Structure formats: C-alpha cells, structure tokens
Amino acid sequence: SSGINAEYGGAQIRELNLTNCLRVGDTTLFRIAQRCHNLAYARFCYSEFVTDAGVELLANMQTLRSLDLSGCAVGDAGLASLGNNPNFRNISLSECNLITDVGIQKMTSRLLLLETLDISFCVNVTDYATKFLAFSCRELVRLNIAGCTQLTDTSVSYISGGCHYLSHLNLSNNLNITDKAVRFLRRGCKLLQRLNLQLCPKITYVAIQRLEGGGCKVSHSIDINALKLGPMLPLSRTHKRPMSVGYSIFPIPSHG
C-alpha cells in the first residue's frame, strides 16, 4: 500500500495482485485508479467489499489490459462499465454470482478484442449470454465456462460458430453437456488444443477419442478401465469444485 499511497510510486506499478486481501474495497480501488496510471495487470480475487462502484473506476483506466475479479460482489452494472474500455484483453469473473445474461451481453458486445474470459461458476448465466459472447468476442483464445450449470449444448454450438481461434476451453462441471457439444467443437473450433470435460457425465469416451484424434488434448472423468468391465456407475454427487482444471485460464504474464 505504501507504493500506492506514495505521490509518485504508484505510477511505476504495472502489475498488482491483491488476492484474498479482505480489507480491499472500493476505496482502495479509488486510490489505485487515482495513482497507478500505468497499471496493466490487476487481481482483486475474493475481495468481498469490491462492488460495481469500484469496478467502474477500474474500467476508466485505459492502460489496464488484464483484470481478475473472481469472487467479488460484482454485478451487471460493473460488467457494463467494463464494456466501456475496449483495451481489455483478459477478464476473469469466476464465482461472481450476481452476474446475469444482461451483464455479459453489455460487456462482451463492446470488448471485440477480448482474448481470455473466465465466467466459471457464474450460476445465473445461460445459453443466451453465451450467444452474445461467442459472436461478439470472436478473437477469444481461452474461455472458461466450467460450473455454469444452466448451459447446454446450445452454448457450445454458439462457441463453435463464433470463436474459431479458440485454443483452450473449459466445460467441466456441466451436467447438460453431451456428445453433441463435442461434435460442434470438432466442426467449428479447428485450433482447439485443450478441452476440459471433467465431471460432464453425459460425455462418452467415443466422442472424446474422436476429438483427440484431431490433436486436441481432453481432460475427462471417464474411467477407461471400467468401460472394459461394464457400464459406468454414476458420478458421485458429493464432488466439489476441482482445485485444478488442468490449465490456467487467466495467466498474468511475468515481466522481467
């Protein structure tokens, strides 16, 4: 905080990580926006006092390229303000449970050059939101929609139709995703390198094999040995969110 409060020190900060800093709130963001004029990469994960008002201040920082607000009290108004800054390339909003389709639409309709988006475990997001992000953010390379439990194969059809540069996709923890989604990806996302299908019980191993045959590496929960013995047992309903999803969806580059 001394660097932020110093009269000139804040201007030298380009990367800031305040994850799990419980006292960080909108007042802190006001000071950062006021002093850190060269800030490019920022994380404020799980800061419960960060709200839409603080996000609006961050959205006005034209130097900001990457922003992680996972677990913050951010809603649709905050997303709308992020959409006013076309310079964003990476945004993470994982576990922001106040977000709805309206906010996703308002944000993504203007962030046409967005490359990485994480809205995992935003449980109010539906196929309607995916339609807008897929056909607005056509430059997306990485997308994480794990645990968005209302999504269906329709979302994947939108993604395969609009996001042709996608290389990393996380669909894990989605009970409604089926083999049809895999077929959509094979047709539309030719550059896909990594796909996470952990805890997607309606996906079959045959579909995964066909996708891997095209060069895509797939993470899944299927017990291959069990396939040789007989039908698979249902996945346990006691599963919680995996600590690791196989790849980082929101990398902040290090600067030497």
mmCIF file of C-alpha atoms in Angstrom, residues 48-186:
data_model
loop_
_atom_site.group_PDB
_atom_site.id
_atom_site.type_symbol
_atom_site.label_atom_id
_atom_site.label_comp_id
_atom_site.label_asym_id
_atom_site.label_seq_id
_atom_site.Cartn_x
_atom_site.Cartn_y
_atom_site.Cartn_z
ATOM 1 C CA GLU A 48 -15.953 -9.056 -0.863
ATOM 2 C CA PHE A 49 -16.013 -5.268 -0.494
ATOM 3 C CA VAL A 50 -15.217 -4.685 -4.177
ATOM 4 C CA THR A 51 -18.517 -3.725 -5.838
ATOM 5 C CA ASP A 52 -19.781 -2.257 -9.093
ATOM 6 C CA ALA A 53 -18.782 1.237 -7.953
ATOM 7 C CA GLY A 54 -15.132 0.231 -7.650
ATOM 8 C CA VAL A 55 -15.179 -1.693 -10.911
ATOM 9 C CA GLU A 56 -16.410 1.414 -12.711
ATOM 10 C CA LEU A 57 -13.282 3.228 -11.517
ATOM 11 C CA LEU A 58 -11.046 0.433 -12.827
ATOM 12 C CA ALA A 59 -12.864 0.432 -16.164
ATOM 13 C CA ASN A 60 -11.764 4.019 -16.717
ATOM 14 C CA MET A 61 -8.080 3.032 -16.555
ATOM 15 C CA GLN A 62 -7.128 2.889 -20.223
ATOM 16 C CA THR A 63 -3.802 1.130 -19.526
ATOM 17 C CA LEU A 64 -5.486 -1.866 -17.882
ATOM 18 C CA ARG A 65 -5.354 -4.997 -20.047
ATOM 19 C CA SER A 66 -5.970 -7.886 -17.631
ATOM 20 C CA LEU A 67 -8.378 -7.872 -14.695
ATOM 21 C CA ASP A 68 -9.329 -10.661 -12.279
ATOM 22 C CA LEU A 69 -12.374 -10.014 -10.088
ATOM 23 C CA SER A 70 -13.115 -13.631 -9.180
ATOM 24 C CA GLY A 71 -15.315 -13.996 -6.115
ATOM 25 C CA CYS A 72 -16.087 -10.274 -5.834
ATOM 26 C CA ALA A 73 -19.528 -8.688 -5.357
ATOM 27 C CA VAL A 74 -19.656 -7.585 -8.988
ATOM 28 C CA GLY A 75 -22.966 -7.419 -10.837
ATOM 29 C CA ASP A 76 -24.339 -6.459 -14.216
ATOM 30 C CA ALA A 77 -23.683 -2.732 -13.731
ATOM 31 C CA GLY A 78 -19.997 -3.446 -13.150
ATOM 32 C CA LEU A 79 -19.817 -5.556 -16.295
ATOM 33 C CA ALA A 80 -21.467 -2.814 -18.315
ATOM 34 C CA SER A 81 -18.756 -0.385 -17.204
ATOM 35 C CA LEU A 82 -16.016 -2.862 -18.171
ATOM 36 C CA GLY A 83 -17.513 -2.903 -21.642
ATOM 37 C CA ASN A 84 -16.699 0.791 -21.981
ATOM 38 C CA ASN A 85 -12.964 0.034 -22.067
ATOM 39 C CA PRO A 86 -12.057 -1.649 -25.373
ATOM 40 C CA ASN A 87 -8.450 -2.178 -24.243
ATOM 41 C CA PHE A 88 -9.224 -5.219 -22.081
ATOM 42 C CA ARG A 89 -7.727 -8.471 -23.336
ATOM 43 C CA ASN A 90 -8.174 -10.764 -20.284
ATOM 44 C CA ILE A 91 -11.057 -10.724 -17.808
ATOM 45 C CA SER A 92 -11.854 -13.226 -15.050
ATOM 46 C CA LEU A 93 -15.201 -13.135 -13.234
ATOM 47 C CA SER A 94 -15.241 -16.631 -11.767
ATOM 48 C CA GLU A 95 -17.751 -17.158 -8.946
ATOM 49 C CA CYS A 96 -19.311 -13.708 -9.333
ATOM 50 C CA ASN A 97 -22.793 -14.948 -8.558
ATOM 51 C CA LEU A 98 -24.560 -11.621 -9.107
ATOM 52 C CA ILE A 99 -23.790 -11.688 -12.825
ATOM 53 C CA THR A 100 -26.619 -12.469 -15.255
ATOM 54 C CA ASP A 101 -27.022 -12.688 -19.034
ATOM 55 C CA VAL A 102 -27.728 -8.950 -19.179
ATOM 56 C CA GLY A 103 -24.308 -8.050 -17.798
ATOM 57 C CA ILE A 104 -22.496 -10.497 -20.073
ATOM 58 C CA GLN A 105 -24.294 -9.052 -23.084
ATOM 59 C CA LYS A 106 -23.457 -5.445 -22.171
ATOM 60 C CA MET A 107 -19.798 -6.230 -21.540
ATOM 61 C CA THR A 108 -18.981 -8.541 -24.425
ATOM 62 C CA SER A 109 -20.824 -6.532 -27.085
ATOM 63 C CA ARG A 110 -18.065 -3.926 -26.847
ATOM 64 C CA LEU A 111 -14.974 -5.980 -25.979
ATOM 65 C CA LEU A 112 -14.406 -7.192 -29.511
ATOM 66 C CA LEU A 113 -10.679 -7.890 -28.975
ATOM 67 C CA LEU A 114 -11.019 -9.897 -25.765
ATOM 68 C CA GLU A 115 -8.701 -12.925 -25.795
ATOM 69 C CA THR A 116 -9.359 -14.613 -22.420
ATOM 70 C CA LEU A 117 -12.633 -14.804 -20.496
ATOM 71 C CA ASP A 118 -13.394 -16.741 -17.309
ATOM 72 C CA ILE A 119 -17.013 -16.772 -16.112
ATOM 73 C CA SER A 120 -16.789 -20.176 -14.436
ATOM 74 C CA PHE A 121 -19.268 -20.949 -11.664
ATOM 75 C CA CYS A 122 -21.420 -17.931 -12.517
ATOM 76 C CA VAL A 123 -24.575 -19.931 -11.923
ATOM 77 C CA ASN A 124 -27.054 -17.395 -13.348
ATOM 78 C CA VAL A 125 -25.507 -17.414 -16.819
ATOM 79 C CA THR A 126 -27.500 -19.192 -19.546
ATOM 80 C CA ASP A 127 -27.174 -20.027 -23.235
ATOM 81 C CA TYR A 128 -28.456 -16.535 -24.014
ATOM 82 C CA ALA A 129 -25.262 -14.987 -22.606
ATOM 83 C CA THR A 130 -23.057 -17.424 -24.464
ATOM 84 C CA LYS A 131 -24.671 -16.433 -27.735
ATOM 85 C CA PHE A 132 -23.621 -12.810 -27.272
ATOM 86 C CA LEU A 133 -20.079 -13.505 -26.100
ATOM 87 C CA ALA A 134 -19.432 -16.018 -28.869
ATOM 88 C CA PHE A 135 -20.499 -13.727 -31.701
ATOM 89 C CA SER A 136 -19.013 -10.542 -30.212
ATOM 90 C CA CYS A 137 -15.669 -11.777 -28.865
ATOM 91 C CA ARG A 138 -14.511 -13.594 -31.973
ATOM 92 C CA GLU A 139 -10.836 -13.225 -31.018
ATOM 93 C CA LEU A 140 -11.211 -15.389 -27.902
ATOM 94 C CA VAL A 141 -8.360 -17.848 -27.378
ATOM 95 C CA ARG A 142 -9.244 -19.086 -23.881
ATOM 96 C CA LEU A 143 -12.721 -19.497 -22.431
ATOM 97 C CA ASN A 144 -13.718 -20.956 -19.063
ATOM 98 C CA ILE A 145 -17.414 -21.684 -18.514
ATOM 99 C CA ALA A 146 -16.952 -24.508 -16.012
ATOM 100 C CA GLY A 147 -19.736 -24.909 -13.484
ATOM 101 C CA CYS A 148 -22.208 -22.691 -15.339
ATOM 102 C CA THR A 149 -24.868 -25.269 -14.641
ATOM 103 C CA GLN A 150 -27.613 -23.791 -16.831
ATOM 104 C CA LEU A 151 -25.591 -24.100 -20.030
ATOM 105 C CA THR A 152 -26.460 -26.720 -22.632
ATOM 106 C CA ASP A 153 -25.098 -27.968 -25.943
ATOM 107 C CA THR A 154 -26.636 -24.862 -27.499
ATOM 108 C CA SER A 155 -23.921 -22.749 -25.856
ATOM 109 C CA VAL A 156 -21.243 -24.900 -27.434
ATOM 110 C CA SER A 157 -22.906 -24.545 -30.832
ATOM 111 C CA TYR A 158 -22.627 -20.749 -30.461
ATOM 112 C CA ILE A 159 -18.985 -21.016 -29.397
ATOM 113 C CA SER A 160 -18.077 -23.258 -32.323
ATOM 114 C CA GLY A 161 -19.875 -20.901 -34.677
ATOM 115 C CA GLY A 162 -18.184 -17.714 -33.491
ATOM 116 C CA CYS A 163 -14.906 -18.460 -31.698
ATOM 117 C CA HIS A 164 -12.755 -20.019 -34.402
ATOM 118 C CA TYR A 165 -9.454 -19.023 -32.755
ATOM 119 C CA LEU A 166 -10.226 -20.818 -29.500
ATOM 120 C CA SER A 167 -7.339 -22.972 -28.245
ATOM 121 C CA HIS A 168 -8.370 -23.652 -24.611
ATOM 122 C CA LEU A 169 -11.928 -24.368 -23.449
ATOM 123 C CA ASN A 170 -13.145 -25.472 -20.017
ATOM 124 C CA LEU A 171 -16.609 -27.059 -19.928
ATOM 125 C CA SER A 172 -16.132 -29.048 -16.714
ATOM 126 C CA ASN A 173 -18.851 -29.454 -14.068
ATOM 127 C CA ASN A 174 -21.652 -29.037 -16.628
ATOM 128 C CA LEU A 175 -24.210 -31.816 -16.369
ATOM 129 C CA ASN A 176 -26.119 -30.826 -19.521
ATOM 130 C CA ILE A 177 -23.206 -31.074 -21.962
ATOM 131 C CA THR A 178 -23.424 -34.134 -24.242
ATOM 132 C CA ASP A 179 -21.601 -35.680 -27.197
ATOM 133 C CA LYS A 180 -23.437 -33.228 -29.439
ATOM 134 C CA ALA A 181 -21.268 -30.456 -27.960
ATOM 135 C CA VAL A 182 -18.126 -32.373 -28.865
ATOM 136 C CA ARG A 183 -19.337 -32.686 -32.458
ATOM 137 C CA PHE A 184 -19.888 -28.918 -32.618
ATOM 138 C CA LEU A 185 -16.322 -28.325 -31.428
ATOM 139 C CA ARG A 186 -14.862 -30.709 -33.986
#
